[in-house]
PDB file of C-alpha atoms in Angstrom:
ATOM      1  CA  MET Q1089       0.133   0.276  -0.037  1.00 45.00           C
ATOM      2  CA  PRO Q1090       1.455   3.447  -1.099  1.00 52.00           C
ATOM      3  CA  ARG Q1091       2.650   5.732   1.977  1.00 57.00           C
ATOM      4  CA  ASP Q1092       0.012   8.704   2.672  1.00 56.00           C
ATOM      5  CA  SER Q1093       2.081  11.827   2.248  1.00 55.00           C
ATOM      6  CA  GLY Q1094      -0.120  13.528   4.516  1.00 59.00           C
ATOM      7  CA  GLU Q1095       0.212  16.683   2.634  1.00 56.00           C
ATOM      8  CA  PRO Q1096      -3.391  18.067   0.871  1.00 62.00           C
ATOM      9  CA  ALA Q1097      -3.768  17.025  -2.672  1.00 70.00           C
ATOM     10  CA  GLY Q1098      -2.216  19.219  -5.384  1.00 81.00           C
ATOM     11  CA  HIS Q1099       0.887  20.469  -3.304  1.00 84.00           C
ATOM     12  CA  PRO Q1100       4.349  20.011  -4.841  1.00 89.00           C
ATOM     13  CA  PRO Q1101       6.653  17.687  -3.647  1.00 91.00           C
ATOM     14  CA  LEU Q1102       8.208  19.017  -0.187  1.00 92.00           C
ATOM     15  CA  GLU Q1103      11.453  20.668  -1.360  1.00 91.00           C
ATOM     16  CA  ASP Q1104      13.420  24.005  -0.286  1.00 90.00           C
ATOM     17  CA  GLU Q1105      13.543  26.629  -3.152  1.00 88.00           C
ATOM     18  CA  PRO Q1106      16.500  28.481  -3.987  1.00 87.00           C
ATOM     19  CA  VAL Q1107      16.587  32.327  -3.916  1.00 87.00           C
ATOM     20  CA  ASP Q1108      19.026  34.615  -6.235  1.00 86.00           C
ATOM     21  CA  ALA Q1109      19.045  37.392  -3.714  1.00 86.00           C
ATOM     22  CA  ASP Q1110      20.082  40.673  -4.415  1.00 89.00           C
ATOM     23  CA  VAL Q1111      23.315  41.093  -3.147  1.00 92.00           C
ATOM     24  CA  SER Q1112      24.817  44.949  -3.357  1.00 94.00           C
ATOM     25  CA  GLY Q1113      27.950  44.134  -1.186  1.00 94.00           C
ATOM     26  CA  SER Q1114      30.017  41.571  -0.137  1.00 94.00           C
ATOM     27  CA  GLU Q1115      33.589  41.370   1.914  1.00 95.00           C
ATOM     28  CA  LEU Q1116      35.830  39.145   4.020  1.00 95.00           C
ATOM     29  CA  VAL Q1117      35.972  40.484   7.367  1.00 95.00           C
ATOM     30  CA  PHE Q1118      37.894  37.795   8.939  1.00 95.00           C
ATOM     31  CA  ASP Q1119      40.329  35.261   7.204  1.00 93.00           C
ATOM     32  CA  GLY Q1120      41.001  32.420   9.166  1.00 88.00           C
ATOM     33  CA  ARG Q1121      43.592  29.366   8.750  1.00 86.00           C
ATOM     34  CA  VAL Q1122      40.399  27.277   7.357  1.00 82.00           C
ATOM     35  CA  TRP Q1123      37.350  29.161   6.894  1.00 87.00           C
ATOM     36  CA  GLY Q1124      36.766  32.883   7.098  1.00 92.00           C
ATOM     37  CA  VAL Q1125      33.725  35.254   7.944  1.00 95.00           C
ATOM     38  CA  ARG Q1126      31.874  36.998   5.072  1.00 95.00           C
ATOM     39  CA  ARG Q1127      29.556  40.244   5.371  1.00 96.00           C
ATOM     40  CA  ASP Q1128      26.903  40.765   2.860  1.00 96.00           C
ATOM     41  CA  ARG Q1129      24.242  43.771   1.970  1.00 95.00           C
ATOM     42  CA  PHE Q1130      21.184  42.600   0.267  1.00 93.00           C
ATOM     43  CA  GLY Q1131      17.641  43.566  -0.516  1.00 93.00           C
ATOM     44  CA  TYR Q1132      14.761  40.877   0.543  1.00 90.00           C
ATOM     45  CA  ASN Q1133      11.384  41.670   0.964  1.00 89.00           C
ATOM     46  CA  GLY Q1134      11.768  45.347   0.364  1.00 88.00           C
ATOM     47  CA  SER Q1135      14.543  45.892   3.442  1.00 91.00           C
ATOM     48  CA  ALA Q1136      18.075  46.627   2.969  1.00 93.00           C
ATOM     49  CA  ILE Q1137      19.800  43.688   5.135  1.00 94.00           C
ATOM     50  CA  ILE Q1138      23.412  43.256   6.360  1.00 96.00           C
ATOM     51  CA  ARG Q1139      24.281  39.567   7.427  1.00 95.00           C
ATOM     52  CA  GLU Q1140      27.804  38.250   8.723  1.00 96.00           C
ATOM     53  CA  TYR Q1141      28.401  34.249   8.201  1.00 95.00           C
ATOM     54  CA  VAL Q1142      31.221  31.744   8.335  1.00 94.00           C
ATOM     55  CA  ASP Q1143      32.336  31.617   4.608  1.00 92.00           C
ATOM     56  CA  HIS Q1144      32.689  27.584   4.499  1.00 91.00           C
ATOM     57  CA  PRO Q1145      34.458  25.421   1.678  1.00 90.00           C
ATOM     58  CA  GLY Q1146      32.098  22.688   2.737  1.00 92.00           C
ATOM     59  CA  ALA Q1147      32.932  18.845   3.481  1.00 95.00           C
ATOM     60  CA  VAL Q1148      31.927  15.083   2.613  1.00 97.00           C
ATOM     61  CA  ALA Q1149      31.381  12.325   5.153  1.00 98.00           C
ATOM     62  CA  VAL Q1150      31.743   8.499   4.641  1.00 98.00           C
ATOM     63  CA  LEU Q1151      29.383   5.922   5.811  1.00 98.00           C
ATOM     64  CA  ALA Q1152      31.200   2.859   5.197  1.00 98.00           C
ATOM     65  CA  LEU Q1153      28.938  -0.482   5.721  1.00 98.00           C
ATOM     66  CA  ASP Q1154      30.480  -3.712   5.740  1.00 98.00           C
ATOM     67  CA  ASP Q1155      28.824  -6.873   4.866  1.00 97.00           C
ATOM     68  CA  HIS Q1156      27.339  -7.472   8.481  1.00 97.00           C
ATOM     69  CA  ASP Q1157      25.628  -3.946   8.314  1.00 97.00           C
ATOM     70  CA  ARG Q1158      28.419  -2.354  10.546  1.00 98.00           C
ATOM     71  CA  VAL Q1159      29.171   1.594  10.095  1.00 98.00           C
ATOM     72  CA  LEU Q1160      32.779   2.476  10.669  1.00 98.00           C
ATOM     73  CA  LEU Q1161      33.138   5.008  13.211  1.00 98.00           C
ATOM     74  CA  ILE Q1162      36.103   7.183  14.393  1.00 96.00           C
ATOM     75  CA  LYS Q1163      36.345   9.023  17.629  1.00 95.00           C
ATOM     76  CA  GLN Q1164      37.843  12.271  17.572  1.00 93.00           C
ATOM     77  CA  TYR Q1165      38.867  15.609  19.831  1.00 92.00           C
ATOM     78  CA  ARG Q1166      36.744  18.644  18.732  1.00 90.00           C
ATOM     79  CA  HIS Q1167      38.482  21.722  20.746  1.00 89.00           C
ATOM     80  CA  PRO Q1168      35.218  23.870  20.535  1.00 88.00           C
ATOM     81  CA  VAL Q1169      32.801  21.864  22.036  1.00 91.00           C
ATOM     82  CA  ARG Q1170      35.719  19.781  24.218  1.00 93.00           C
ATOM     83  CA  VAL Q1171      34.597  16.650  23.173  1.00 93.00           C
ATOM     84  CA  ARG Q1172      35.966  13.295  21.823  1.00 93.00           C
ATOM     85  CA  GLU Q1173      33.151  12.710  19.965  1.00 96.00           C
ATOM     86  CA  TRP Q1174      31.959   9.477  17.331  1.00 97.00           C
ATOM     87  CA  GLU Q1175      32.017  10.474  13.940  1.00 97.00           C
ATOM     88  CA  LEU Q1176      31.874   9.328  10.103  1.00 98.00           C
ATOM     89  CA  PRO Q1177      35.255   9.940   8.714  1.00 97.00           C
ATOM     90  CA  ALA Q1178      34.852  13.171   6.648  1.00 96.00           C
ATOM     91  CA  GLY Q1179      36.999  16.098   5.875  1.00 94.00           C
ATOM     92  CA  LEU Q1180      36.718  19.653   4.099  1.00 92.00           C
ATOM     93  CA  LEU Q1181      36.540  20.545   0.348  1.00 91.00           C
ATOM     94  CA  ASP Q1182      39.482  22.891   0.780  1.00 81.00           C
ATOM     95  CA  GLU Q1183      41.127  21.616  -2.563  1.00 83.00           C
ATOM     96  CA  PRO Q1184      39.715  24.161  -4.912  1.00 79.00           C
ATOM     97  CA  GLY Q1185      37.789  22.398  -7.668  1.00 80.00           C
ATOM     98  CA  GLU Q1186      38.185  18.973  -6.256  1.00 85.00           C
ATOM     99  CA  ASP Q1187      35.086  16.656  -7.143  1.00 92.00           C
ATOM    100  CA  PRO Q1188      33.772  15.831  -3.862  1.00 95.00           C
ATOM    101  CA  ALA Q1189      33.620  12.040  -4.675  1.00 96.00           C
ATOM    102  CA  VAL Q1190      37.254  12.065  -5.084  1.00 95.00           C
ATOM    103  CA  ALA Q1191      37.574  13.957  -1.563  1.00 95.00           C
ATOM    104  CA  ALA Q1192      35.207  11.679  -0.129  1.00 97.00           C
ATOM    105  CA  ARG Q1193      37.640   8.643  -1.015  1.00 96.00           C
ATOM    106  CA  ARG Q1194      40.629  10.136   0.255  1.00 94.00           C
ATOM    107  CA  GLU Q1195      39.111  11.287   3.458  1.00 95.00           C
ATOM    108  CA  LEU Q1196      37.996   7.565   4.195  1.00 96.00           C
ATOM    109  CA  ALA Q1197      41.625   5.988   3.215  1.00 94.00           C
ATOM    110  CA  GLU Q1198      43.484   8.718   5.572  1.00 92.00           C
ATOM    111  CA  GLU Q1199      40.774   8.437   8.372  1.00 93.00           C
ATOM    112  CA  THR Q1200      40.579   4.818   8.466  1.00 95.00           C
ATOM    113  CA  ASP Q1201      42.858   3.082   5.882  1.00 93.00           C
ATOM    114  CA  VAL Q1202      40.339   1.727   4.009  1.00 96.00           C
ATOM    115  CA  ALA Q1203      38.692   1.591   0.742  1.00 97.00           C
ATOM    116  CA  ALA Q1204      35.870   0.898  -1.114  1.00 98.00           C
ATOM    117  CA  THR Q1205      34.481  -0.160  -4.490  1.00 98.00           C
ATOM    118  CA  ASP Q1206      30.573   0.984  -4.316  1.00 98.00           C
ATOM    119  CA  TRP Q1207      29.714   4.429  -3.579  1.00 98.00           C
ATOM    120  CA  SER Q1208      26.483   6.348  -3.534  1.00 98.00           C
ATOM    121  CA  VAL Q1209      25.189   9.474  -2.631  1.00 98.00           C
ATOM    122  CA  LEU Q1210      23.346   8.932   0.622  1.00 98.00           C
ATOM    123  CA  ALA Q1211      22.564  12.046   2.138  1.00 98.00           C
ATOM    124  CA  GLU Q1212      22.936  16.220   1.706  1.00 97.00           C
ATOM    125  CA  PHE Q1213      22.650  18.939   4.333  1.00 96.00           C
ATOM    126  CA  TYR Q1214      23.671  22.157   5.297  1.00 95.00           C
ATOM    127  CA  THR Q1215      24.878  22.507   8.987  1.00 94.00           C
ATOM    128  CA  SER Q1216      23.988  25.850   9.992  1.00 93.00           C
ATOM    129  CA  PRO Q1217      22.266  27.850   7.139  1.00 93.00           C
ATOM    130  CA  GLY Q1218      21.339  30.656   9.119  1.00 92.00           C
ATOM    131  CA  GLY Q1219      25.114  31.266   9.760  1.00 94.00           C
ATOM    132  CA  SER Q1220      27.348  29.187   7.731  1.00 94.00           C
ATOM    133  CA  THR Q1221      27.587  28.120   3.961  1.00 93.00           C
ATOM    134  CA  GLU Q1222      28.932  24.992   5.170  1.00 94.00           C
ATOM    135  CA  ALA Q1223      27.423  22.369   2.809  1.00 95.00           C
ATOM    136  CA  ILE Q1224      28.018  18.372   3.612  1.00 96.00           C
ATOM    137  CA  ARG Q1225      27.194  15.756   1.218  1.00 97.00           C
ATOM    138  CA  ILE Q1226      27.230  12.189   2.614  1.00 98.00           C
ATOM    139  CA  TYR Q1227      28.218   9.091   0.396  1.00 98.00           C
ATOM    140  CA  LEU Q1228      27.523   5.223   1.409  1.00 98.00           C
ATOM    141  CA  ALA Q1229      30.733   3.413   0.526  1.00 98.00           C
ATOM    142  CA  ARG Q1230      30.378  -0.294   0.760  1.00 98.00           C
ATOM    143  CA  GLY Q1231      32.986  -3.134  -0.966  1.00 98.00           C
ATOM    144  CA  LEU Q1232      35.121  -2.160   2.039  1.00 98.00           C
ATOM    145  CA  SER Q1233      39.001  -3.543   2.053  1.00 96.00           C
ATOM    146  CA  ALA Q1234      42.106  -2.551   4.015  1.00 95.00           C
ATOM    147  CA  ILE Q1235      44.604  -0.690   2.725  1.00 92.00           C
ATOM    148  CA  ASP Q1236      48.026  -2.082   3.122  1.00 84.00           C
ATOM    149  CA  ASP Q1237      49.961   1.248   3.715  1.00 77.00           C
ATOM    150  CA  ALA Q1238      48.891   2.998   7.285  1.00 72.00           C
ATOM    151  CA  PHE Q1239      48.224   6.710   7.072  1.00 68.00           C
ATOM    152  CA  ALA Q1240      50.184   9.069   9.576  1.00 67.00           C
ATOM    153  CA  ARG Q1241      48.193  10.780  11.847  1.00 66.00           C
ATOM    154  CA  THR Q1242      48.731  14.084  13.702  1.00 63.00           C
ATOM    155  CA  ASP Q1243      47.309  16.682  16.483  1.00 65.00           C
ATOM    156  CA  GLU Q1244      43.568  15.775  16.839  1.00 66.00           C
ATOM    157  CA  GLU Q1245      44.021  12.555  14.871  1.00 66.00           C
ATOM    158  CA  ALA Q1246      47.078  10.881  16.422  1.00 64.00           C
ATOM    159  CA  ASP Q1247      44.766   9.120  19.065  1.00 75.00           C
ATOM    160  CA  MET Q1248      41.735   8.836  16.963  1.00 82.00           C
ATOM    161  CA  GLU Q1249      39.537   5.617  17.928  1.00 91.00           C
ATOM    162  CA  ILE Q1250      38.119   3.366  15.124  1.00 94.00           C
ATOM    163  CA  ARG Q1251      35.287   1.191  15.779  1.00 96.00           C
ATOM    164  CA  TRP Q1252      32.710  -1.173  13.846  1.00 97.00           C
ATOM    165  CA  VAL Q1253      29.406  -0.438  15.159  1.00 98.00           C
ATOM    166  CA  PRO Q1254      25.792  -2.105  14.096  1.00 98.00           C
ATOM    167  CA  LEU Q1255      23.931   0.716  12.001  1.00 98.00           C
ATOM    168  CA  ASP Q1256      21.069  -0.125  14.440  1.00 98.00           C
ATOM    169  CA  ASP Q1257      23.125   0.621  17.373  1.00 98.00           C
ATOM    170  CA  CYS Q1258      24.342   3.708  15.925  1.00 98.00           C
ATOM    171  CA  VAL Q1259      20.670   4.665  15.295  1.00 98.00           C
ATOM    172  CA  ASP Q1260      19.522   3.886  18.825  1.00 98.00           C
ATOM    173  CA  ALA Q1261      22.823   5.993  20.032  1.00 98.00           C
ATOM    174  CA  VAL Q1262      21.202   8.665  17.914  1.00 98.00           C
ATOM    175  CA  LEU Q1263      17.961   8.542  19.482  1.00 98.00           C
ATOM    176  CA  ALA Q1264      19.125   7.973  23.073  1.00 98.00           C
ATOM    177  CA  ARG Q1265      21.255  11.637  22.222  1.00 97.00           C
ATOM    178  CA  ARG Q1266      24.264   9.556  23.443  1.00 98.00           C
ATOM    179  CA  VAL Q1267      26.378  10.948  20.349  1.00 97.00           C
ATOM    180  CA  GLN Q1268      25.768  14.742  18.778  1.00 94.00           C
ATOM    181  CA  ASN Q1269      27.510  14.809  15.525  1.00 96.00           C
ATOM    182  CA  PRO Q1270      25.103  15.947  12.662  1.00 96.00           C
ATOM    183  CA  SER Q1271      27.115  14.145  10.097  1.00 98.00           C
ATOM    184  CA  LEU Q1272      26.833  10.786  12.111  1.00 98.00           C
ATOM    185  CA  ALA Q1273      22.940  11.329  13.024  1.00 98.00           C
ATOM    186  CA  LEU Q1274      21.702  12.589   9.716  1.00 98.00           C
ATOM    187  CA  GLY Q1275      23.744   9.485   7.839  1.00 98.00           C
ATOM    188  CA  VAL Q1276      22.854   6.703  10.106  1.00 98.00           C
ATOM    189  CA  LEU Q1277      19.060   7.713  10.228  1.00 98.00           C
ATOM    190  CA  ALA Q1278      19.133   7.986   6.558  1.00 98.00           C
ATOM    191  CA  ALA Q1279      21.187   4.221   5.970  1.00 98.00           C
ATOM    192  CA  GLN Q1280      18.456   3.189   8.027  1.00 98.00           C
ATOM    193  CA  ALA Q1281      15.859   4.567   6.271  1.00 98.00           C
ATOM    194  CA  SER Q1282      17.067   3.815   2.598  1.00 98.00           C
ATOM    195  CA  ARG Q1283      17.863  -0.036   3.783  1.00 98.00           C
ATOM    196  CA  SER Q1284      14.153  -0.066   4.551  1.00 98.00           C
ATOM    197  CA  ARG Q1285      13.371   0.692   1.333  1.00 97.00           C
ATOM    198  CA  GLY Q1286      15.776  -1.152  -0.813  1.00 98.00           C
ATOM    199  CA  TRP Q1287      18.267   1.364  -0.994  1.00 98.00           C
ATOM    200  CA  ALA Q1288      16.139   2.966  -3.481  1.00 97.00           C
ATOM    201  CA  SER Q1289      16.837   6.345  -2.404  1.00 97.00           C
ATOM    202  CA  LEU Q1290      20.519   6.284  -3.209  1.00 98.00           C
ATOM    203  CA  ALA Q1291      22.023   8.213  -6.249  1.00 98.00           C
ATOM    204  CA  PRO Q1292      25.016   8.126  -8.319  1.00 98.00           C
ATOM    205  CA  ALA Q1293      28.285   8.914  -6.445  1.00 97.00           C
ATOM    206  CA  ASP Q1294      29.044  11.380  -9.277  1.00 95.00           C
ATOM    207  CA  THR Q1295      25.364  13.146  -8.955  1.00 95.00           C
ATOM    208  CA  PRO Q1296      25.472  16.902  -9.645  1.00 93.00           C
ATOM    209  CA  TRP Q1297      25.698  19.237  -6.131  1.00 92.00           C
ATOM    210  CA  PRO Q1298      23.705  22.528  -7.330  1.00 87.00           C
ATOM    211  CA  ARG Q1299      23.188  23.389  -4.017  1.00 84.00           C
ATOM    212  CA  HIS Q1300      26.763  23.637  -2.694  1.00 85.00           C
ATOM    213  CA  PRO Q1301      27.390  27.609  -2.783  1.00 74.00           C
ATOM    214  CA  SER Q1302      31.107  27.018  -3.931  1.00 70.00           C
ATOM    215  CA  ASN Q1303      31.587  27.774  -7.720  1.00 44.00           C
ATOM    216  CA  GLY Q1304      33.092  24.858  -9.381  1.00 39.00           C
ATOM    217  CA  ILE Q1305      31.575  22.044  -7.016  1.00 41.00           C
ATOM    218  CA  ALA Q1306      28.394  22.521  -7.562  1.00 38.00           C
ATOM    219  CA  GLY Q1307      28.660  21.183 -11.157  1.00 38.00           C
ATOM    220  CA  SER Q1308      30.713  18.224  -9.813  1.00 38.00           C
TER     221      SER Q1308
END
């Protein structure tokens, strides 16, 4: 039996709406080591508005799932919140023009010494759309194998812990609020939902990413 969408008949599918705002000025007011802060002046609803936000290159995350439905997780120290949190392997898109799928493969290898043969787009989201341009694409990686040569890890990654956790246990940890990382939370919930639908929601790894705000990545 088809699922009842709960929406009145005749409504279009639920979807965010891109807007081409009339930006009259934009300046980088802080240029940090990894990202900066930008100030825009734009018109909207008849008002002249000024907003400042983190100008972020975006990132990719990888939900690596083995043949036993276990997810490959890492535990890493995050200084702003003073927590060693469980996460999916992930990394910034800070190489100009780098294809997100290529970045995802690199990050999985560098952080976990694992490679994958089967890649799909699982989910996408903005981390804090009211104050940051950061967009994250989560890939589902399967067909996993170990890499012979381990990567050297430094700084916060030097004591990184790696664990294989059943997907359902990851979902339980999210629902019990024991883990807080947004890519992990959204990724495992999306994976569980997609698995229940025969993985029909997955998209090819090279699917364009038009909502990524950075030029050169949107069309990858």
